[in-house]
PDB file of C-alpha atoms and ligand atoms in Angstrom:
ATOM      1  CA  UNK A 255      -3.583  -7.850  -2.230  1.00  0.00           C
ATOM      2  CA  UNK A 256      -4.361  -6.701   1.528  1.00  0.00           C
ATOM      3  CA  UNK A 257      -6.919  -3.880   0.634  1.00  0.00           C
ATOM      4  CA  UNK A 258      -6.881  -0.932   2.691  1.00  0.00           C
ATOM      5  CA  UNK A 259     -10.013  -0.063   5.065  1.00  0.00           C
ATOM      6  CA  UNK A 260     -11.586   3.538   5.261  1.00  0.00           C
ATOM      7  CA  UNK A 261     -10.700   6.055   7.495  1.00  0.00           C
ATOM      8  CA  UNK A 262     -13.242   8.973   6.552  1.00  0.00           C
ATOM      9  CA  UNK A 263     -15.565   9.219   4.539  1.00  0.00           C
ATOM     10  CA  UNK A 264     -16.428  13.174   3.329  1.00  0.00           C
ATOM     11  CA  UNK A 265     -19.128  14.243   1.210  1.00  0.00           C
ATOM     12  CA  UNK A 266     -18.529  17.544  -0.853  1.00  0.00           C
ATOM     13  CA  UNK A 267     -19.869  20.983   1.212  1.00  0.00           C
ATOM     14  CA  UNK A 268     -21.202  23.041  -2.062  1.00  0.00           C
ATOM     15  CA  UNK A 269     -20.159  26.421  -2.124  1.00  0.00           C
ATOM     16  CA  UNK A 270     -20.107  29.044  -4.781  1.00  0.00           C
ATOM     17  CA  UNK A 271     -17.288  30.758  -5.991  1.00  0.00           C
ATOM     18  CA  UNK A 272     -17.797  33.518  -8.900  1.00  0.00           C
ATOM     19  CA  UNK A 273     -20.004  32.547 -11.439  1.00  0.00           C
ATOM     20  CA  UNK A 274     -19.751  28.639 -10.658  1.00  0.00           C
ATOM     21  CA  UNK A 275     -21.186  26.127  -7.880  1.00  0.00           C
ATOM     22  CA  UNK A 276     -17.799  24.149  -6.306  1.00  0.00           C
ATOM     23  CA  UNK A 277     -17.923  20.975  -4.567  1.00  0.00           C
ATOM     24  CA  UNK A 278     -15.484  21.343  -1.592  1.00  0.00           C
ATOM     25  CA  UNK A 279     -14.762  17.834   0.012  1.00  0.00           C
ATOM     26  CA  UNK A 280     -11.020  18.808   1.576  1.00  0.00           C
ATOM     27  CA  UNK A 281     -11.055  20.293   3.552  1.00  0.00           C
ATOM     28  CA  UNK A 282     -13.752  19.181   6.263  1.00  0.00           C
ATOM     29  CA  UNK A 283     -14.777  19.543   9.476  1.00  0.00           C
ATOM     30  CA  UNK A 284     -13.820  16.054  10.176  1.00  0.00           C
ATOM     31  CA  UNK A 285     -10.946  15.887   7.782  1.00  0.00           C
ATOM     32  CA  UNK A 286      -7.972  18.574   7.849  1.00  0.00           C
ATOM     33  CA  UNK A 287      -5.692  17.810   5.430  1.00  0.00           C
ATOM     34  CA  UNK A 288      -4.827  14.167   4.281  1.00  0.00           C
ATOM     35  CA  UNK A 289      -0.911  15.155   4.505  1.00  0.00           C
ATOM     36  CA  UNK A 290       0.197  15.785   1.517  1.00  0.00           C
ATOM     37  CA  UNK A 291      -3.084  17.373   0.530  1.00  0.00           C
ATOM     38  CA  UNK A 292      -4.623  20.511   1.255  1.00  0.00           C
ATOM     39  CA  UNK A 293      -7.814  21.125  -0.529  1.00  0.00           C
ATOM     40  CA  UNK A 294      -9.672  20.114  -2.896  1.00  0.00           C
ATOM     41  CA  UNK A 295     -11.993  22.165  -5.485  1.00  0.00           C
ATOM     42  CA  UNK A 296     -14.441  20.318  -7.755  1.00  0.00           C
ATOM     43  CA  UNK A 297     -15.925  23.200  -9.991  1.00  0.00           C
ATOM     44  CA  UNK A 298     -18.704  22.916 -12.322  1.00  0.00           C
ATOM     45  CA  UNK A 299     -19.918  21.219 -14.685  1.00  0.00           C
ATOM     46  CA  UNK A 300     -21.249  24.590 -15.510  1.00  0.00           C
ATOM     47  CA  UNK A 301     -22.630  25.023 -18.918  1.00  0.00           C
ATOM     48  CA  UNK A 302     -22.780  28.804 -20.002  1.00  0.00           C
ATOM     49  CA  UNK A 303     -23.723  30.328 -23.442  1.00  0.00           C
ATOM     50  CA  UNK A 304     -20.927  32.615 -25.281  1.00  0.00           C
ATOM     51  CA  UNK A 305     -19.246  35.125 -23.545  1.00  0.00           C
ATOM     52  CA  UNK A 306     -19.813  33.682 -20.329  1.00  0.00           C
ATOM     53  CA  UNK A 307     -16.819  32.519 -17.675  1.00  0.00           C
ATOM     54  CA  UNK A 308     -17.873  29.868 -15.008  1.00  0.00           C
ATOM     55  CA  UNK A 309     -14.439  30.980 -13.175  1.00  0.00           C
ATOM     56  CA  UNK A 310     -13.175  34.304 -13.877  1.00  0.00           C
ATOM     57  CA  UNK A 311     -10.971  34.044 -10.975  1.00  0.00           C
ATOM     58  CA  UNK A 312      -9.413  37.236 -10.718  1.00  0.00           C
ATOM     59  CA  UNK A 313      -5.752  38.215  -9.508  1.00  0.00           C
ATOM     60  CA  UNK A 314      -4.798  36.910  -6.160  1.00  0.00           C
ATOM     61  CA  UNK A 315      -1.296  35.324  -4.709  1.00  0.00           C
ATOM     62  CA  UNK A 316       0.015  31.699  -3.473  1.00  0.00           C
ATOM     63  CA  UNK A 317       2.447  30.854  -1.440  1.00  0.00           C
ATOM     64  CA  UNK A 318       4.023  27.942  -0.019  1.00  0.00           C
ATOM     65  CA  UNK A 319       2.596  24.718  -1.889  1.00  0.00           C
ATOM     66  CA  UNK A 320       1.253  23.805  -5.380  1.00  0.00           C
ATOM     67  CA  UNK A 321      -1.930  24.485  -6.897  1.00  0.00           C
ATOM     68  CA  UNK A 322      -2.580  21.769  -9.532  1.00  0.00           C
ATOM     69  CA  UNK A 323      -5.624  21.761 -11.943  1.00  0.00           C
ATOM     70  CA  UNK A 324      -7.146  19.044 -13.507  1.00  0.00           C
ATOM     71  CA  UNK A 325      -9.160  20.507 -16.690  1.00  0.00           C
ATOM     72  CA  UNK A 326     -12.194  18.104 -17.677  1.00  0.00           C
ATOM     73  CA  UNK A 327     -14.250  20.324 -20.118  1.00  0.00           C
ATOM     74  CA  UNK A 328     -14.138  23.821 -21.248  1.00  0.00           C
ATOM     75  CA  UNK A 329     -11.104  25.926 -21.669  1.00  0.00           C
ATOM     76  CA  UNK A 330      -8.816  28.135 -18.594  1.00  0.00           C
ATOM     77  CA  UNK A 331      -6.679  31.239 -19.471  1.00  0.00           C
ATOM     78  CA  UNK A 332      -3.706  31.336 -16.854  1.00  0.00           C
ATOM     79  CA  UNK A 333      -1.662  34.405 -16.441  1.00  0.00           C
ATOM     80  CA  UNK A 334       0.630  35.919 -13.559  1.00  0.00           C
ATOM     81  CA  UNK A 335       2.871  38.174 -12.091  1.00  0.00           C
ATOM     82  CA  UNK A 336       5.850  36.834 -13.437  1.00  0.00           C
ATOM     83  CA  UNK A 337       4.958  37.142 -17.540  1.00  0.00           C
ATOM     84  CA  UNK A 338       3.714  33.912 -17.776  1.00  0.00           C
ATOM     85  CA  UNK A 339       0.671  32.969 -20.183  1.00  0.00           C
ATOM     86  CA  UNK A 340      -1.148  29.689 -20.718  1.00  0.00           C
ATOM     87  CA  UNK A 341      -4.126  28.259 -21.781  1.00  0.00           C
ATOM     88  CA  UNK A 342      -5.652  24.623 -20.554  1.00  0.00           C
ATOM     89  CA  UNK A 343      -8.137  22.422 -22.767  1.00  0.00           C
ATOM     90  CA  UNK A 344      -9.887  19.756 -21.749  1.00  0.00           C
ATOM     91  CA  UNK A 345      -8.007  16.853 -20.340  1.00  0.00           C
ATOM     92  CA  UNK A 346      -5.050  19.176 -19.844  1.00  0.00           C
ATOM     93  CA  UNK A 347      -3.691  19.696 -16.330  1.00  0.00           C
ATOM     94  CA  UNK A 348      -1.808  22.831 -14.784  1.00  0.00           C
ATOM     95  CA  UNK A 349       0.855  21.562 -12.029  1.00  0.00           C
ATOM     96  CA  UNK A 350       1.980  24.712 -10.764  1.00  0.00           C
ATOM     97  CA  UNK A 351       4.764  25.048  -7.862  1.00  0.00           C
ATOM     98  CA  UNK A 352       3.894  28.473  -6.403  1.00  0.00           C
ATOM     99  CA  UNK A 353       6.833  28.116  -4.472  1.00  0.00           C
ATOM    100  CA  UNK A 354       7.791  31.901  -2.881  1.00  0.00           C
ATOM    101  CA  UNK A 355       4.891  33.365  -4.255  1.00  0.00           C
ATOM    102  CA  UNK A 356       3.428  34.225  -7.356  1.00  0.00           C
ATOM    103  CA  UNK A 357      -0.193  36.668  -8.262  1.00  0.00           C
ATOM    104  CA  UNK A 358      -2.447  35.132 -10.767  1.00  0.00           C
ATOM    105  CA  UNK A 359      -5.779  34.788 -12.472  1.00  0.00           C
ATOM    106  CA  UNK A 360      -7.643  32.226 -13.593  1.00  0.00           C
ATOM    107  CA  UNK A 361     -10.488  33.411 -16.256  1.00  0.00           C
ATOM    108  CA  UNK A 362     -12.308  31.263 -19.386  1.00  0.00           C
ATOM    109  CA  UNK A 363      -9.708  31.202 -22.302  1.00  0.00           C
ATOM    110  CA  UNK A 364     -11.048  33.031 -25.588  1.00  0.00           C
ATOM    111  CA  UNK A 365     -12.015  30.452 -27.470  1.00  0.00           C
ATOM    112  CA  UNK A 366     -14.447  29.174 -24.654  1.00  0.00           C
ATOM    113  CA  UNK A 367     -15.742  32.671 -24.512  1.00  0.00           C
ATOM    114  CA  UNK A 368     -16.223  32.765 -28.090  1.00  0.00           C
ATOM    115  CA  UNK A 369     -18.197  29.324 -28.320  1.00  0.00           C
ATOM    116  CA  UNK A 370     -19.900  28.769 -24.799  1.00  0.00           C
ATOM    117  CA  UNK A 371     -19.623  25.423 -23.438  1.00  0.00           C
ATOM    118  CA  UNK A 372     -19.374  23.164 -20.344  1.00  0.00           C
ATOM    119  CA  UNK A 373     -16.240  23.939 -17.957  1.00  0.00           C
ATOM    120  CA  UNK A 374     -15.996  21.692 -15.152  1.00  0.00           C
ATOM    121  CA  UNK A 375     -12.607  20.632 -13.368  1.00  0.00           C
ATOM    122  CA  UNK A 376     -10.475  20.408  -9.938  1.00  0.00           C
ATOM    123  CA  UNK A 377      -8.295  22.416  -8.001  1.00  0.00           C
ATOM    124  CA  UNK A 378      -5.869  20.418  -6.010  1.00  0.00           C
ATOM    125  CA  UNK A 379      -3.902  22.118  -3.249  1.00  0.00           C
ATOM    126  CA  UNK A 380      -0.445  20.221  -2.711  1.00  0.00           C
ATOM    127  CA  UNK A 381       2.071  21.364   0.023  1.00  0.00           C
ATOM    128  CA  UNK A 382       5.779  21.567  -0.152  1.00  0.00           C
ATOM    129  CA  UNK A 383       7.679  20.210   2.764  1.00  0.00           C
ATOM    130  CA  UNK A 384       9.951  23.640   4.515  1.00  0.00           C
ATOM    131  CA  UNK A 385      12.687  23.325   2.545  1.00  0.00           C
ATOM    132  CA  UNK A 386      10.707  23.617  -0.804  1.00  0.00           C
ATOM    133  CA  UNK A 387       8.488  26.431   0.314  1.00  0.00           C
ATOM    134  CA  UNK A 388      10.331  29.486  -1.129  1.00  0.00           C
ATOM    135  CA  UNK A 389      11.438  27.505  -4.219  1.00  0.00           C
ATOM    136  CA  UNK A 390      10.998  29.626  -7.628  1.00  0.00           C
ATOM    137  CA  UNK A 391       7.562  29.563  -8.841  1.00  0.00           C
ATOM    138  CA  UNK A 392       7.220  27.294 -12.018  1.00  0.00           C
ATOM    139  CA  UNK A 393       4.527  25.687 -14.214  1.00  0.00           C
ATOM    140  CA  UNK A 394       3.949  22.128 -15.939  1.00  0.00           C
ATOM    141  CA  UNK A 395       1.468  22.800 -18.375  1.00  0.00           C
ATOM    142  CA  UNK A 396       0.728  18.933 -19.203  1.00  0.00           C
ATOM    143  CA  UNK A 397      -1.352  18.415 -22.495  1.00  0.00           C
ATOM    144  CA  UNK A 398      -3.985  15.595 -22.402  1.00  0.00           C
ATOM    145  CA  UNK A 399      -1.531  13.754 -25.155  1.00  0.00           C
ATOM    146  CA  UNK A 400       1.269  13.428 -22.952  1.00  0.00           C
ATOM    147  CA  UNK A 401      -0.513  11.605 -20.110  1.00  0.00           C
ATOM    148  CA  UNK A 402      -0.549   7.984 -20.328  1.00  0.00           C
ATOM    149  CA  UNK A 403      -3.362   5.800 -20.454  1.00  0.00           C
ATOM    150  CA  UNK A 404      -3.492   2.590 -18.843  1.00  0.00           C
ATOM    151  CA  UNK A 405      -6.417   0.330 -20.265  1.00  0.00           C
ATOM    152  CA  UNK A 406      -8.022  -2.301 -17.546  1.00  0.00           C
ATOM    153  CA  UNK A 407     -10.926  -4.164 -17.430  1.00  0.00           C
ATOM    154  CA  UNK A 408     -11.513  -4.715 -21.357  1.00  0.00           C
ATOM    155  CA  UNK A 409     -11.503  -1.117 -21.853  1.00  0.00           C
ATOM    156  CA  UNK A 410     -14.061  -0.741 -19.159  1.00  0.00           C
ATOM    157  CA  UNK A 411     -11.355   1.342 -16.483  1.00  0.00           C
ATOM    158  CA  UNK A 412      -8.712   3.484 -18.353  1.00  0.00           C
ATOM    159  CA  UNK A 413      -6.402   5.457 -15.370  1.00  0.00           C
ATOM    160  CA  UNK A 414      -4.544   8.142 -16.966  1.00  0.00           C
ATOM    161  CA  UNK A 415      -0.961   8.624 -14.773  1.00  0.00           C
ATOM    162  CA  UNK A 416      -0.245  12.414 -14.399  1.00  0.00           C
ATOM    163  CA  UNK A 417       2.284  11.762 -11.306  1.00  0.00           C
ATOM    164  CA  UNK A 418       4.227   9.599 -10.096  1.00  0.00           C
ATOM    165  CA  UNK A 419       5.042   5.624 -10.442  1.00  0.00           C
ATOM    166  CA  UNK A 420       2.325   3.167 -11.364  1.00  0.00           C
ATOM    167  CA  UNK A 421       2.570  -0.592 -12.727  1.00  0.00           C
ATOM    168  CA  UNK A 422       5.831  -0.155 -14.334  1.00  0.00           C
ATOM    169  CA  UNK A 423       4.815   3.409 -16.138  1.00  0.00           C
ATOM    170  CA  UNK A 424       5.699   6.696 -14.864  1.00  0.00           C
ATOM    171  CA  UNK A 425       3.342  10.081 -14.868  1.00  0.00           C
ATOM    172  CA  UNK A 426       4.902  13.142 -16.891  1.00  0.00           C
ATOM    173  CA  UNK A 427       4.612  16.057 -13.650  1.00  0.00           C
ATOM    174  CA  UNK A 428       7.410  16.260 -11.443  1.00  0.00           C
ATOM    175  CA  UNK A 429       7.165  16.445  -7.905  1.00  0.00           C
ATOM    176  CA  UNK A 430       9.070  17.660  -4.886  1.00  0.00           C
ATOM    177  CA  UNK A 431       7.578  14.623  -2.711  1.00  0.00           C
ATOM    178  CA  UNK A 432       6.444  11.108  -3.699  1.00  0.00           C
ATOM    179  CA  UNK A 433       2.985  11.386  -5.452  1.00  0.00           C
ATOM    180  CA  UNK A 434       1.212   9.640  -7.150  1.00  0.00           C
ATOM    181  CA  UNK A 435      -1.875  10.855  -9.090  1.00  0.00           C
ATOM    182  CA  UNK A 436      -4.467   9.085 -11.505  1.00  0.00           C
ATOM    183  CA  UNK A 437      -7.486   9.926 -12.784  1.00  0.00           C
ATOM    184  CA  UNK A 438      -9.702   7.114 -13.583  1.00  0.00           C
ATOM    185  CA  UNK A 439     -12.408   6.379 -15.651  1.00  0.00           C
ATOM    186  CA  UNK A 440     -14.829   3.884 -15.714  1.00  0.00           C
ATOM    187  CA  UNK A 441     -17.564   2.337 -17.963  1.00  0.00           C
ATOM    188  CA  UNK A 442     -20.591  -0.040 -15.813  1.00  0.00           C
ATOM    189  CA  UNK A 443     -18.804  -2.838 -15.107  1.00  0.00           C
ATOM    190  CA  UNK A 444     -15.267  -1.844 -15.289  1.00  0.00           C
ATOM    191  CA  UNK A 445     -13.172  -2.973 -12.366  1.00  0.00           C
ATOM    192  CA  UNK A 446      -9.298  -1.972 -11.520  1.00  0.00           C
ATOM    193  CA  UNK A 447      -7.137  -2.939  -8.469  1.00  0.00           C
ATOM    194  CA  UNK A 448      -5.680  -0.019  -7.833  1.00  0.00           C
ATOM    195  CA  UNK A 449      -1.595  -1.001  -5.642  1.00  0.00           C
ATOM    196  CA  UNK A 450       0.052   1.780  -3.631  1.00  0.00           C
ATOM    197  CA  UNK A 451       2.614   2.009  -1.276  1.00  0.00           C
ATOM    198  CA  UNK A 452       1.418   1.183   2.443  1.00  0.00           C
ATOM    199  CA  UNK A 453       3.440   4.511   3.821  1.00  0.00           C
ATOM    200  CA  UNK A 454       1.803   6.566   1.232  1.00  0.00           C
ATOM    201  CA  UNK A 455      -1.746   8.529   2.402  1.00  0.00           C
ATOM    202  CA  UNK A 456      -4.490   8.005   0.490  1.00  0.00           C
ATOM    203  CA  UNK A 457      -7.989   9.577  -0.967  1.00  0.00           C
ATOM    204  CA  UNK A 458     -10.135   8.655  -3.480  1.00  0.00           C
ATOM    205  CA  UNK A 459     -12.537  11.214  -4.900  1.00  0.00           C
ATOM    206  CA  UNK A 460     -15.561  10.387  -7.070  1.00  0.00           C
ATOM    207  CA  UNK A 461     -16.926  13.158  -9.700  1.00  0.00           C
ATOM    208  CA  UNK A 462     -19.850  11.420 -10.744  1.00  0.00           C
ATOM    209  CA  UNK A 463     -21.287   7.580 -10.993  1.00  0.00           C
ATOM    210  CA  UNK A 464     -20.859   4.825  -8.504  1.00  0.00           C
ATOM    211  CA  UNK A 465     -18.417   3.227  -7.736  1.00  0.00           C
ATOM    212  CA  UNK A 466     -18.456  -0.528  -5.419  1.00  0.00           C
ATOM    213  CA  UNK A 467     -15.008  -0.219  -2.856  1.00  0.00           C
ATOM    214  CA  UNK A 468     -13.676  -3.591  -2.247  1.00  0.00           C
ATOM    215  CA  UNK A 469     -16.371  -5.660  -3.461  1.00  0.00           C
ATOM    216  CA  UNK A 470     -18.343  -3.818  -0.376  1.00  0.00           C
ATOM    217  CA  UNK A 471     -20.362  -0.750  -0.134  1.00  0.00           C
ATOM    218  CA  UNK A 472     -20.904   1.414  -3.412  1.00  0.00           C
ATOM    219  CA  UNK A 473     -20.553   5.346  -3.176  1.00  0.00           C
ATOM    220  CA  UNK A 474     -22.072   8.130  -5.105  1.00  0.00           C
ATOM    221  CA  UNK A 475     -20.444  11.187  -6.626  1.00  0.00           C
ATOM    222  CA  UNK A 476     -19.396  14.110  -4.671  1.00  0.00           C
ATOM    223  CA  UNK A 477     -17.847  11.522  -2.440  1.00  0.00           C
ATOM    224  CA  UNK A 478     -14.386  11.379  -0.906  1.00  0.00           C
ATOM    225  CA  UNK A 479     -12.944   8.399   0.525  1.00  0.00           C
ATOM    226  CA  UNK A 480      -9.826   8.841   3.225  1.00  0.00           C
ATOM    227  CA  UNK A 481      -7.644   5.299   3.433  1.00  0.00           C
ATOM    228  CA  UNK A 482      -6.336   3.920   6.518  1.00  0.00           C
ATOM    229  CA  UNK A 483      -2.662   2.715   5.977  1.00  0.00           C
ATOM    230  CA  UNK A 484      -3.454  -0.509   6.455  1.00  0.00           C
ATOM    231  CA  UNK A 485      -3.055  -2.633   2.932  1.00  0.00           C
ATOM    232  CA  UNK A 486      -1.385  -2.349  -0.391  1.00  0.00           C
ATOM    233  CA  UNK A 487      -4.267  -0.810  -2.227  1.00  0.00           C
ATOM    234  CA  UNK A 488      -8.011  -1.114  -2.615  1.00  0.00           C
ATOM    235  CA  UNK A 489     -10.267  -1.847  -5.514  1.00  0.00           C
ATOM    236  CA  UNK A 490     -12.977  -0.228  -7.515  1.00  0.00           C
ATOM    237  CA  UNK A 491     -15.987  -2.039  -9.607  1.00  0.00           C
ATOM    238  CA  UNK A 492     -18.157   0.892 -11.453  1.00  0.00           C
ATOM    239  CA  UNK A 493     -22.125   0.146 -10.893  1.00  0.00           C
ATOM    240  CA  UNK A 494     -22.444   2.740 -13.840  1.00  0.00           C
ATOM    241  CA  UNK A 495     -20.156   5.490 -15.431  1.00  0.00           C
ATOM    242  CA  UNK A 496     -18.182   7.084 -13.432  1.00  0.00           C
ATOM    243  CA  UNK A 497     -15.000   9.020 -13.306  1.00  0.00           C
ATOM    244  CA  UNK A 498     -12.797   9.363 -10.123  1.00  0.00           C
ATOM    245  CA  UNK A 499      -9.314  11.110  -8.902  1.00  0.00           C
ATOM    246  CA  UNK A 500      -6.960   8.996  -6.965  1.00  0.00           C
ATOM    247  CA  UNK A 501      -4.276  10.716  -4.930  1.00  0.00           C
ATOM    248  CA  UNK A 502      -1.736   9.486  -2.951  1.00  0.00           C
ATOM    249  CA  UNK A 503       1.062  10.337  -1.272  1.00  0.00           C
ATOM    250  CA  UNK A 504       4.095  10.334   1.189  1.00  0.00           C
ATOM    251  CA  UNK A 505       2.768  12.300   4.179  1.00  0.00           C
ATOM    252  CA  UNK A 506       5.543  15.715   4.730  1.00  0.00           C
ATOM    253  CA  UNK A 507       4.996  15.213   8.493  1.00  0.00           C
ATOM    254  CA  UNK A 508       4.887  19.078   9.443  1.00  0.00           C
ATOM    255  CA  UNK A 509       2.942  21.570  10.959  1.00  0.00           C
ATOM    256  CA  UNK A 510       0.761  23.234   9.053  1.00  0.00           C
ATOM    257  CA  UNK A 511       0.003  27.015   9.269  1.00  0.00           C
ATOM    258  CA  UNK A 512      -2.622  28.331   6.680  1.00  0.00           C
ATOM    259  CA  UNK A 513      -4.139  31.116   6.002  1.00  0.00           C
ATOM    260  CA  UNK A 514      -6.093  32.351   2.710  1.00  0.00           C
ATOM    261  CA  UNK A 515      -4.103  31.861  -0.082  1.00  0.00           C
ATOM    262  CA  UNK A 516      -0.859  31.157   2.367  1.00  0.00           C
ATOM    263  CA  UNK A 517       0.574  27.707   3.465  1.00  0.00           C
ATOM    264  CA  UNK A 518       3.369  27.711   5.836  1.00  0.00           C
ATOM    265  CA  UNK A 519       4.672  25.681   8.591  1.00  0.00           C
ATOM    266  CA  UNK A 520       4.562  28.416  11.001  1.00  0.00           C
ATOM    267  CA  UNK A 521       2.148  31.796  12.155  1.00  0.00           C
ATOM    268  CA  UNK A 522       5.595  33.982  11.545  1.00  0.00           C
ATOM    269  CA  UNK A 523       5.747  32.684   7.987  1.00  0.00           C
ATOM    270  CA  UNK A 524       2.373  33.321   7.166  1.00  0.00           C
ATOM    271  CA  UNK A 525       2.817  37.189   8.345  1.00  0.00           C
ATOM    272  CA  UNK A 526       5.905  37.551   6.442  1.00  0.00           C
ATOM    273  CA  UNK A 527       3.855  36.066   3.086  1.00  0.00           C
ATOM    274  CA  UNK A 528       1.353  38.943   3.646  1.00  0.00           C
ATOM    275  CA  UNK A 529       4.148  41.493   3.940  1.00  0.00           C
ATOM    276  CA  UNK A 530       5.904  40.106   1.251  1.00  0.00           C
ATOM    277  CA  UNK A 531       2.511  40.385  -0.873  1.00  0.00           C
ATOM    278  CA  UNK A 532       1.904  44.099  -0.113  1.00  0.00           C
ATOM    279  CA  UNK A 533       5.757  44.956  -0.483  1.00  0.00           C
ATOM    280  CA  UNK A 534       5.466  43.306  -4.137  1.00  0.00           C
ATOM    281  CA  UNK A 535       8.131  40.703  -3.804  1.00  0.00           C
ATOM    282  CA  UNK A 536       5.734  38.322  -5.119  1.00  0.00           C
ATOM    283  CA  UNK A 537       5.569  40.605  -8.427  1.00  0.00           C
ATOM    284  CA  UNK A 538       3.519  42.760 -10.571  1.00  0.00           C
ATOM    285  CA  UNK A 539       0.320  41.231 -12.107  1.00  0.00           C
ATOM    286  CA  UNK A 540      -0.678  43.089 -15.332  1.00  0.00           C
ATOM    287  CA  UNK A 541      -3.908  42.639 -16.785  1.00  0.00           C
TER     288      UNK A 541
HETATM  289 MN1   MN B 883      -5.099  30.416  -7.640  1.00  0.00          MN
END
């Protein structure tokens, strides 16, 4: 395997964001967007007693791409404009296509309230290409159960697939573009090859630990690594326990026009999602 060299190398601006510290490493100064990826949220791990909420995210819109969150601990009520309810558990994951716009709020589910705990997790920003960017907002809630598990390493590296195609097994979320999305765990020691498709971009994100890329230099938590297209994949050997996201993707190749809670391919479009917003065509959010 040709491994791939690194383009960037981004380590996480800390910012705070209600009751929670989050670890921002997309986007940077240096790095925009690694195309198909917007953003990237590491909150927590934030322990609170009962009755507290880390996130208690209150009612506010999308438009235009697909917030996805990856739960690790704790416990995330979900609810929106459109009637929808939901609650994610640890090791669950929220792909959500928010598509032509949808309000909602992300707050600490009861039973976390009720017990306290540790809620730590990421918030992945994925754009649609233009001709997905008014589809009808929809959710995947994905239990931890129905993500595979892929053991390397004598147990030592275990990737679970959420999206996309890897080594013959295929992740449950469905996609408008090529993704592919694992999150990776590692005891000291454990080593994985990880293969991708050479057209696909690429970032590697480390939560905690260390992890040795291509037999080469080791990096620390709070890291994010941007790949060059330039091999078939790269490899990881943990120096001690560590747990990392992998994302990669085919780029969408067009402009990109943020702003807030907006991502369009154009200034116009961005204007119309703010009068759309204050019209209500992106619905009604009830508490
Ligand atoms: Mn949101």
């Amino acid at each position: 395997m040709k491994n791939r060299t690194v383009a960037n190398i981004t380590q996480s601006e800390h910012l705070s964001m209600g009751n929670t510290e989050v670890k921002q490493p997309l986007p940077t100064m240096r790095v925009e967007q690694v195309d198909p990826f917007l953003l990237l949220h590491h909150f927590g791990p934030t322990t609170v007693e009962p009755g507290g909420d880390p996130l208690d995210v209150g009612p506010h819109p999308h438009r235009g791409f697909e917030p996805v969150t990856f739960l690790y601990s704790g416990g995330i009520r979900h609810k929106d404009s459109r009637g929808n309810e939901g609650i994610l558990r640890g090791g669950d994951v929220q792909w959500m296509t928010a598509g032509r716009g949808i309000i909602h709020s992300e707050r600490a589910s009861r039973e976390f309230l009720e017990k306290g705990g540790t809620m730590e997790g990421i918030q992945l920003w994925v754009n649609l290409p233009q001709k997905d960017k008014m589809a009808q907002p929809n959710y995947q809630d994905i239990k931890s159960a129905g993500i595979p598990e892929l053991t390397e390493s004598e147990g030592k590296a275990r990737l679970r697939l959420v999206a996309g195609q890897y080594k013959g097994h295929k992740g449950p979320a469905r996609t408008f573009t090529s993704i592919l999305a694992l999150q990776a765990e590692f005891g000291s020691g454990g080593y994985v090859e990880i293969e991708l498709p050479e057209h696909f971009n690429a970032l590697l994100y480390i939560l905690n630990g260390e992890l040795q890329l291509n037999e080469n230099f080791s990096y620390q938590g709070e890291t994010m690594i941007h790949f060059k297209n330039d091999g078939e994949g790269f490899s990881l050997r943990a120096r001690a326990d560590s747990r990392a996201l992998i994302l990669a993707g085919a780029p969408i190749g067009e402009p990109v026009a943020q702003w807030g809670p907006y991502v369009m391919n154009s200034q116009t479009e961005i204007m119309e999602a703010m009068r759309d917003y204050q019209m209500g065509k992106m619905g009604v959010y009830i508490d």
